[in-house]
PDB file of C-alpha atoms in Angstrom:
ATOM      1  CA  UNK A 450     186.489 146.305 105.646  1.00 62.00           C
ATOM      2  CA  UNK A 451     184.572 147.629 108.697  1.00 70.00           C
ATOM      3  CA  UNK A 452     183.630 150.685 106.651  1.00 79.00           C
ATOM      4  CA  UNK A 453     181.907 148.398 104.154  1.00 80.00           C
ATOM      5  CA  UNK A 454     180.109 146.292 106.750  1.00 84.00           C
ATOM      6  CA  UNK A 455     178.843 149.203 108.858  1.00 86.00           C
ATOM      7  CA  UNK A 456     176.514 150.695 106.163  1.00 87.00           C
ATOM      8  CA  UNK A 457     175.212 147.211 105.315  1.00 86.00           C
ATOM      9  CA  UNK A 458     174.450 146.527 108.969  1.00 88.00           C
ATOM     10  CA  UNK A 459     172.563 149.798 109.265  1.00 89.00           C
ATOM     11  CA  UNK A 460     170.557 148.990 106.141  1.00 89.00           C
ATOM     12  CA  UNK A 461     169.775 145.552 107.581  1.00 90.00           C
ATOM     13  CA  UNK A 462     168.571 146.998 110.871  1.00 90.00           C
ATOM     14  CA  UNK A 463     166.276 149.444 109.084  1.00 91.00           C
ATOM     15  CA  UNK A 464     164.451 146.538 107.382  1.00 92.00           C
ATOM     16  CA  UNK A 465     161.251 145.332 109.036  1.00 94.00           C
ATOM     17  CA  UNK A 466     161.479 142.083 111.016  1.00 94.00           C
ATOM     18  CA  UNK A 467     159.374 140.228 108.431  1.00 95.00           C
ATOM     19  CA  UNK A 468     161.730 141.197 105.566  1.00 93.00           C
ATOM     20  CA  UNK A 469     164.785 140.196 107.606  1.00 92.00           C
ATOM     21  CA  UNK A 470     163.244 136.751 108.169  1.00 95.00           C
ATOM     22  CA  UNK A 471     162.370 136.440 104.479  1.00 95.00           C
ATOM     23  CA  UNK A 472     165.928 137.364 103.463  1.00 94.00           C
ATOM     24  CA  UNK A 473     167.382 134.896 105.993  1.00 94.00           C
ATOM     25  CA  UNK A 474     165.136 132.146 104.600  1.00 96.00           C
ATOM     26  CA  UNK A 475     166.164 133.089 101.057  1.00 96.00           C
ATOM     27  CA  UNK A 476     169.851 133.026 102.069  1.00 95.00           C
ATOM     28  CA  UNK A 477     169.418 129.605 103.696  1.00 96.00           C
ATOM     29  CA  UNK A 478     167.622 128.292 100.601  1.00 96.00           C
ATOM     30  CA  UNK A 479     170.335 129.642  98.282  1.00 96.00           C
ATOM     31  CA  UNK A 480     173.035 128.127 100.531  1.00 94.00           C
ATOM     32  CA  UNK A 481     171.361 124.727 100.362  1.00 94.00           C
ATOM     33  CA  UNK A 482     170.930 124.962  96.586  1.00 94.00           C
ATOM     34  CA  UNK A 483     174.587 125.932  96.141  1.00 93.00           C
ATOM     35  CA  UNK A 484     175.719 123.108  98.433  1.00 90.00           C
ATOM     36  CA  UNK A 485     173.604 120.669  96.423  1.00 88.00           C
ATOM     37  CA  UNK A 486     174.885 121.960  93.075  1.00 89.00           C
ATOM     38  CA  UNK A 487     178.555 122.228  94.059  1.00 91.00           C
ATOM     39  CA  UNK A 488     178.969 119.268  96.421  1.00 89.00           C
ATOM     40  CA  UNK A 489     176.243 116.678  96.175  1.00 88.00           C
ATOM     41  CA  UNK A 490     175.358 116.741  92.468  1.00 90.00           C
ATOM     42  CA  UNK A 491     178.918 116.221  91.083  1.00 90.00           C
ATOM     43  CA  UNK A 492     179.481 113.321  93.468  1.00 91.00           C
ATOM     44  CA  UNK A 493     176.181 111.758  92.504  1.00 91.00           C
ATOM     45  CA  UNK A 494     176.946 112.140  88.788  1.00 93.00           C
ATOM     46  CA  UNK A 495     180.422 110.622  89.246  1.00 93.00           C
ATOM     47  CA  UNK A 496     178.923 107.673  91.123  1.00 94.00           C
ATOM     48  CA  UNK A 497     176.297 107.128  88.420  1.00 95.00           C
ATOM     49  CA  UNK A 498     178.972 107.291  85.695  1.00 96.00           C
ATOM     50  CA  UNK A 499     181.106 104.753  87.577  1.00 96.00           C
ATOM     51  CA  UNK A 500     178.110 102.458  87.991  1.00 96.00           C
ATOM     52  CA  UNK A 501     177.360 102.718  84.249  1.00 96.00           C
ATOM     53  CA  UNK A 502     180.965 101.919  83.358  1.00 95.00           C
ATOM     54  CA  UNK A 503     180.927  98.950  85.736  1.00 95.00           C
ATOM     55  CA  UNK A 504     177.688  97.620  84.264  1.00 95.00           C
ATOM     56  CA  UNK A 505     179.095  98.106  80.739  1.00 93.00           C
ATOM     57  CA  UNK A 506     182.208  96.138  81.707  1.00 94.00           C
ATOM     58  CA  UNK A 507     180.101  93.350  83.213  1.00 92.00           C
ATOM     59  CA  UNK A 508     177.973  93.200  80.081  1.00 92.00           C
ATOM     60  CA  UNK A 509     181.058  93.161  77.864  1.00 90.00           C
ATOM     61  CA  UNK A 510     182.585  90.366  79.930  1.00 88.00           C
ATOM     62  CA  UNK A 511     179.399  88.329  79.677  1.00 87.00           C
ATOM     63  CA  UNK A 512     179.155  88.999  75.929  1.00 82.00           C
ATOM     64  CA  UNK A 513     182.751  87.877  75.422  1.00 83.00           C
ATOM     65  CA  UNK A 514     182.188  84.690  77.408  1.00 82.00           C
ATOM     66  CA  UNK A 515     179.017  83.871  75.499  1.00 77.00           C
ATOM     67  CA  UNK A 516     180.587  84.338  72.075  1.00 72.00           C
ATOM     68  CA  UNK A 517     180.918  81.163  70.130  1.00 62.00           C
ATOM     69  CA  UNK A 518     184.379  80.294  68.974  1.00 53.00           C
ATOM     70  CA  UNK A 519     183.717  82.196  65.744  1.00 47.00           C
ATOM     71  CA  UNK A 520     185.798  81.211  62.790  1.00 44.00           C
ATOM     72  CA  UNK A 521     187.477  78.315  64.507  1.00 43.00           C
ATOM     73  CA  UNK A 522     187.677  75.384  66.759  1.00 44.00           C
ATOM     74  CA  UNK A 523     184.742  73.231  67.270  1.00 47.00           C
ATOM     75  CA  UNK A 524     185.802  69.623  67.632  1.00 51.00           C
ATOM     76  CA  UNK A 525     187.586  68.462  64.512  1.00 52.00           C
ATOM     77  CA  UNK A 526     187.657  71.938  62.961  1.00 64.00           C
ATOM     78  CA  UNK A 527     191.116  73.238  62.092  1.00 76.00           C
ATOM     79  CA  UNK A 528     192.446  76.706  62.869  1.00 80.00           C
ATOM     80  CA  UNK A 529     194.127  78.396  59.930  1.00 80.00           C
ATOM     81  CA  UNK A 530     197.152  80.648  60.287  1.00 79.00           C
ATOM     82  CA  UNK A 531     195.262  83.945  59.941  1.00 82.00           C
ATOM     83  CA  UNK A 532     192.750  83.038  62.668  1.00 84.00           C
ATOM     84  CA  UNK A 533     195.342  81.771  65.172  1.00 87.00           C
ATOM     85  CA  UNK A 534     195.875  85.005  67.206  1.00 89.00           C
ATOM     86  CA  UNK A 535     192.146  85.620  67.660  1.00 87.00           C
ATOM     87  CA  UNK A 536     191.530  81.963  68.444  1.00 89.00           C
ATOM     88  CA  UNK A 537     194.266  81.937  71.106  1.00 90.00           C
ATOM     89  CA  UNK A 538     192.985  85.145  72.714  1.00 90.00           C
ATOM     90  CA  UNK A 539     189.363  83.972  72.730  1.00 91.00           C
ATOM     91  CA  UNK A 540     189.968  80.444  73.985  1.00 91.00           C
ATOM     92  CA  UNK A 541     192.451  81.514  76.661  1.00 92.00           C
ATOM     93  CA  UNK A 542     189.961  84.090  77.974  1.00 91.00           C
ATOM     94  CA  UNK A 543     187.233  81.429  78.016  1.00 91.00           C
ATOM     95  CA  UNK A 544     189.594  79.163  79.993  1.00 92.00           C
ATOM     96  CA  UNK A 545     190.274  81.975  82.527  1.00 92.00           C
ATOM     97  CA  UNK A 546     193.916  82.229  81.464  1.00 93.00           C
ATOM     98  CA  UNK A 547     195.682  85.575  81.249  1.00 93.00           C
ATOM     99  CA  UNK A 548     197.894  86.223  78.248  1.00 93.00           C
ATOM    100  CA  UNK A 549     200.882  88.260  79.357  1.00 93.00           C
ATOM    101  CA  UNK A 550     202.538  88.387  75.951  1.00 93.00           C
ATOM    102  CA  UNK A 551     201.710  87.245  72.416  1.00 92.00           C
ATOM    103  CA  UNK A 552     204.286  87.498  69.633  1.00 91.00           C
ATOM    104  CA  UNK A 553     203.841  86.568  65.991  1.00 88.00           C
ATOM    105  CA  UNK A 554     206.734  84.350  64.930  1.00 84.00           C
ATOM    106  CA  UNK A 555     205.870  84.083  61.259  1.00 82.00           C
ATOM    107  CA  UNK A 556     202.791  82.876  59.390  1.00 83.00           C
ATOM    108  CA  UNK A 557     200.775  80.562  61.596  1.00 83.00           C
ATOM    109  CA  UNK A 558     203.344  80.599  64.405  1.00 89.00           C
ATOM    110  CA  UNK A 559     202.913  82.326  67.754  1.00 91.00           C
ATOM    111  CA  UNK A 560     204.924  82.650  70.965  1.00 93.00           C
ATOM    112  CA  UNK A 561     202.821  83.067  74.121  1.00 92.00           C
ATOM    113  CA  UNK A 562     203.376  83.787  77.792  1.00 94.00           C
ATOM    114  CA  UNK A 563     200.334  83.185  79.944  1.00 93.00           C
ATOM    115  CA  UNK A 564     199.262  82.355  83.464  1.00 94.00           C
ATOM    116  CA  UNK A 565     196.324  80.791  85.246  1.00 93.00           C
ATOM    117  CA  UNK A 566     195.244  77.677  87.103  1.00 92.00           C
ATOM    118  CA  UNK A 567     197.040  74.483  86.085  1.00 92.00           C
ATOM    119  CA  UNK A 568     193.825  72.558  85.416  1.00 91.00           C
ATOM    120  CA  UNK A 569     192.565  75.374  83.156  1.00 91.00           C
ATOM    121  CA  UNK A 570     195.867  75.394  81.288  1.00 93.00           C
ATOM    122  CA  UNK A 571     195.801  71.634  80.690  1.00 92.00           C
ATOM    123  CA  UNK A 572     192.192  71.748  79.455  1.00 92.00           C
ATOM    124  CA  UNK A 573     193.084  74.679  77.166  1.00 92.00           C
ATOM    125  CA  UNK A 574     196.057  72.792  75.727  1.00 93.00           C
ATOM    126  CA  UNK A 575     193.780  69.818  75.007  1.00 91.00           C
ATOM    127  CA  UNK A 576     191.382  72.135  73.187  1.00 90.00           C
ATOM    128  CA  UNK A 577     194.258  73.531  71.127  1.00 90.00           C
ATOM    129  CA  UNK A 578     195.303  70.029  70.159  1.00 89.00           C
ATOM    130  CA  UNK A 579     191.747  69.123  69.161  1.00 88.00           C
ATOM    131  CA  UNK A 580     191.658  72.234  66.979  1.00 87.00           C
ATOM    132  CA  UNK A 581     194.816  71.355  65.122  1.00 88.00           C
ATOM    133  CA  UNK A 582     197.150  73.778  66.902  1.00 91.00           C
ATOM    134  CA  UNK A 583     200.517  72.162  67.618  1.00 91.00           C
ATOM    135  CA  UNK A 584     202.583  73.056  70.683  1.00 92.00           C
ATOM    136  CA  UNK A 585     206.175  73.058  69.455  1.00 92.00           C
ATOM    137  CA  UNK A 586     207.758  74.235  72.730  1.00 93.00           C
ATOM    138  CA  UNK A 587     206.489  74.498  76.292  1.00 93.00           C
ATOM    139  CA  UNK A 588     208.073  75.970  79.413  1.00 94.00           C
ATOM    140  CA  UNK A 589     206.005  75.607  82.586  1.00 93.00           C
ATOM    141  CA  UNK A 590     206.324  76.886  86.150  1.00 93.00           C
ATOM    142  CA  UNK A 591     203.796  75.641  88.708  1.00 91.00           C
ATOM    143  CA  UNK A 592     203.358  77.045  92.221  1.00 90.00           C
ATOM    144  CA  UNK A 593     202.316  74.898  95.211  1.00 90.00           C
ATOM    145  CA  UNK A 594     198.840  76.485  94.891  1.00 89.00           C
ATOM    146  CA  UNK A 595     198.559  75.045  91.337  1.00 86.00           C
ATOM    147  CA  UNK A 596     198.981  78.414  89.657  1.00 91.00           C
ATOM    148  CA  UNK A 597     200.881  78.003  86.406  1.00 93.00           C
ATOM    149  CA  UNK A 598     202.982  80.286  84.234  1.00 94.00           C
ATOM    150  CA  UNK A 599     203.635  78.958  80.756  1.00 94.00           C
ATOM    151  CA  UNK A 600     205.703  79.963  77.759  1.00 95.00           C
ATOM    152  CA  UNK A 601     204.574  78.322  74.549  1.00 93.00           C
ATOM    153  CA  UNK A 602     205.519  78.190  70.908  1.00 93.00           C
ATOM    154  CA  UNK A 603     202.470  77.294  68.830  1.00 93.00           C
ATOM    155  CA  UNK A 604     201.861  76.478  65.188  1.00 91.00           C
ATOM    156  CA  UNK A 605     198.599  76.272  63.295  1.00 85.00           C
ATOM    157  CA  UNK A 606     198.107  72.771  61.884  1.00 73.00           C
TER     158      UNK A 606
END
């Protein structure tokens, strides 16, 4: 290794002072450009991509909340068997309830496990009733903080 460095050092010392300074400035510039390209730029691009994904998720959430209850369930309107899964998913999301499990138990019959605030669950059940969805079985666990976990068997009316 010293045999390789020694000729380079001699060549460097033979260069005029002005050329040495120019090469040092060029080396510093190239070092900064490489640091920017290899360190800063990928981090910046990853941050921008994460911000875009976050904004997309926020927009999607807002779009889902602003959707009308398409195909079902204004007051007095009945939910048919084929629209029941979508109706349950949409209305539970609007009520800030989390569906943990949804099983189809035959035409127009669903088994659900969900959780959320007790007041949201009660309001959601009232909406189901108004839409003609019958609750045929209900198991409910309520915490002291009014968080509820429910298991339901539902049938389209």
